[in-house]
Each structure stands twice: as C-alpha cells, then as structure tokens.
Amino acid sequence: MSVKELIRIEKLKKYFPIKSGILSRVTNFVKAVDGVDMSIPEGQTIGLVGESGCGKTTLGKTILKLLEPTEGKIFFENDDITHLSPSSMRPYRREMQIVFQDPYGSLNPRMKVESIVSEGLAIHNIARGQERRDLIRELLITVGLREDSLPRYPHEFSGGQRQRIAIARALALKPKFIVCDEPISALDVSVQAQIINLFIELQEKFKLTYLFISHDLRVVRHISDKVAVMYLGKIVEISPSKELYKNPLHPYTQILISSVPIANPARSQVMTVLKGDVPSPINPPPGCSFHPRCPIAVEKCKTIEPELRNVGGDHLVSCHLV
C-alpha cells in the first residue's frame, strides 16, 4: 500500500539579503536554503540533521511559511501553498504547527498557561467557555501535566514542563504536521528521553507527521523513519533511518555518524574529525559544497555540482564518487 505524501517541497530556496551603503542596497545574499527537494509521507517522521548553521531551522520555518520562500514550491496534500496570501493560508495554519527549540523563550512570560494553550483556539474561533477549558485540561493531561497548571505562569515550571506546555499549544488545533525544531537541545539529559517518548506516543495517538530537526544523531536514529542530512543549505543524503546508519554513503554523513559516541567502554571507536571551517553561505564554493573539507574529493568535485540521485532502496545521495 502506497504511503500518502503530506508535504512536498521542490527546489526550495530561502535567501536573506545583505544590505550595505547609505542607500541600503542589496549587495549579496545569505543562501540559507539553496534548492532543496524533499517529501514527507503522512504519519512518518523525517529527521533533519547537520552542523549548526547549515539551514535546518530556516528550512523548517520556510516550509511552514513563517519565512517566505525566495524560490521553489511548497505543497501541502498536493495543494500549492507557496504564494498564498495570509488570509488564504489561514486554514493551513491549523494543519501545520511548530515546537521551538527554547521552551524559555517560546512562551510569553506574561500569559498564564490557559491563555498560552488556548490562544490558537481563540484565533480560529474553536470552542468557547467551559468547552474550551475542558479541551485545554485534556491537552495538559495528554502531555503529562496536571490540571492545576492552568492558572500558573511559565516561570513557575521547569524546562521539561515548559516544553510540554509548548507541545500542548501545538496540539491544540489538532494539526497533521509539526516541525520539531531541536525540541530537546535546551533540556537536561534526564528530561530529554521523556520528551522524545512523549513525541512518539503523541504521533501514534493523533497520527501526526513530524519534521524532527536535531544535531543529536542518536535521538534522530531513535525517532525517525527517514533521515535527511543537510550541509550548507543543501540536502546531501536521504535514506531510511536504519539504512543510513548501517550504510552511510556521503563522506559528510560518514563523518557525522563516526563522531557519535558509543556508550560502551569495551568497544573501540575511530572518530574522523572534519578539517577546516564551514564555508560561508554568502559565497559557497563551486561544485560540491563539501569538497573543501572532503577527505576523498577529486578534481570533478571542485567544478561540477552533484545531483541528489537514487542509488537504490529509496537511498538518495549527492556525491560524484558514490
């Protein structure tokens, strides 16, 4: 049985203009997302990994149209939402939500939990009075919080509890798609596993689809059906999760996976350290953007950009040498 495609992006770009001079003329662009093709099947989790600054968060926000794309197309259930006006986007806003990285900064400190979770319900005019309060209580219980949290403020909670409030807010409109933007990176290690397990439970219960952004490859391996590896604004490899960790093909992916610590002192581990700095997204190198740091680059890599192609088994890689 074929899996329904919920999100599809084609040649998606997001460039940020650089202005200079007295007249603030645009002199260049930061190429945060530079021609990304990707599809997200309904009910699945796509993990998005890569170094800090590679464009993961920008890609997630652009898919949700929190940032307007520079070029390319965004499809939600085969509906082209790329150029929709704010009013036309309103019905889709209910279907697409985000859980931000920082639970301390993503919640309004002057609003009580009841107001935070019910804000979306009020904007979309869903339920009122006691019906709305009952719905909010049910949401809080679902994410593992007590009913007496309603009249309290965010500063009265721990980091893990605040993230649960943020998750409840994202669930309030019963969305189909949620972007999880490094939702556990600001939490204590002891709390991270609880939040990850909560995401998995909620996905099973509400049939959710996730784009799970993280720099922690161990977490991504645990939660994802497929993993996309991003480098300097481009996707360099996409594969089913088990296949990627068993048989990484792109040199960048191989280096990332080799750097994941093994929690077994009896096993030896050989780590490959990336040399050099990440190139500037303002002037990315020609050809393969990874070639200045690649240990196996050849002359072709310096001039010709490799295509993201299927090498079998739904495993896509962007490398001349694969």
mmCIF file of C-alpha atoms in Angstrom, residues 128 147 167 204 209 225 267 281:
data_model
loop_
_atom_site.group_PDB
_atom_site.id
_atom_site.type_symbol
_atom_site.label_atom_id
_atom_site.label_comp_id
_atom_site.label_asym_id
_atom_site.label_seq_id
_atom_site.Cartn_x
_atom_site.Cartn_y
_atom_site.Cartn_z
ATOM 1 C CA ARG A 128 -15.729 28.658 23.857
ATOM 2 C CA GLU A 147 -4.891 20.447 35.700
ATOM 3 C CA ILE A 167 3.683 20.787 22.794
ATOM 4 C CA GLU A 204 0.726 7.142 17.477
ATOM 5 C CA THR A 209 3.665 13.748 10.839
ATOM 6 C CA ASP A 225 11.591 6.742 9.796
ATOM 7 C CA ARG A 267 34.188 -1.136 22.205
ATOM 8 C CA PRO A 281 26.707 30.612 2.921
#
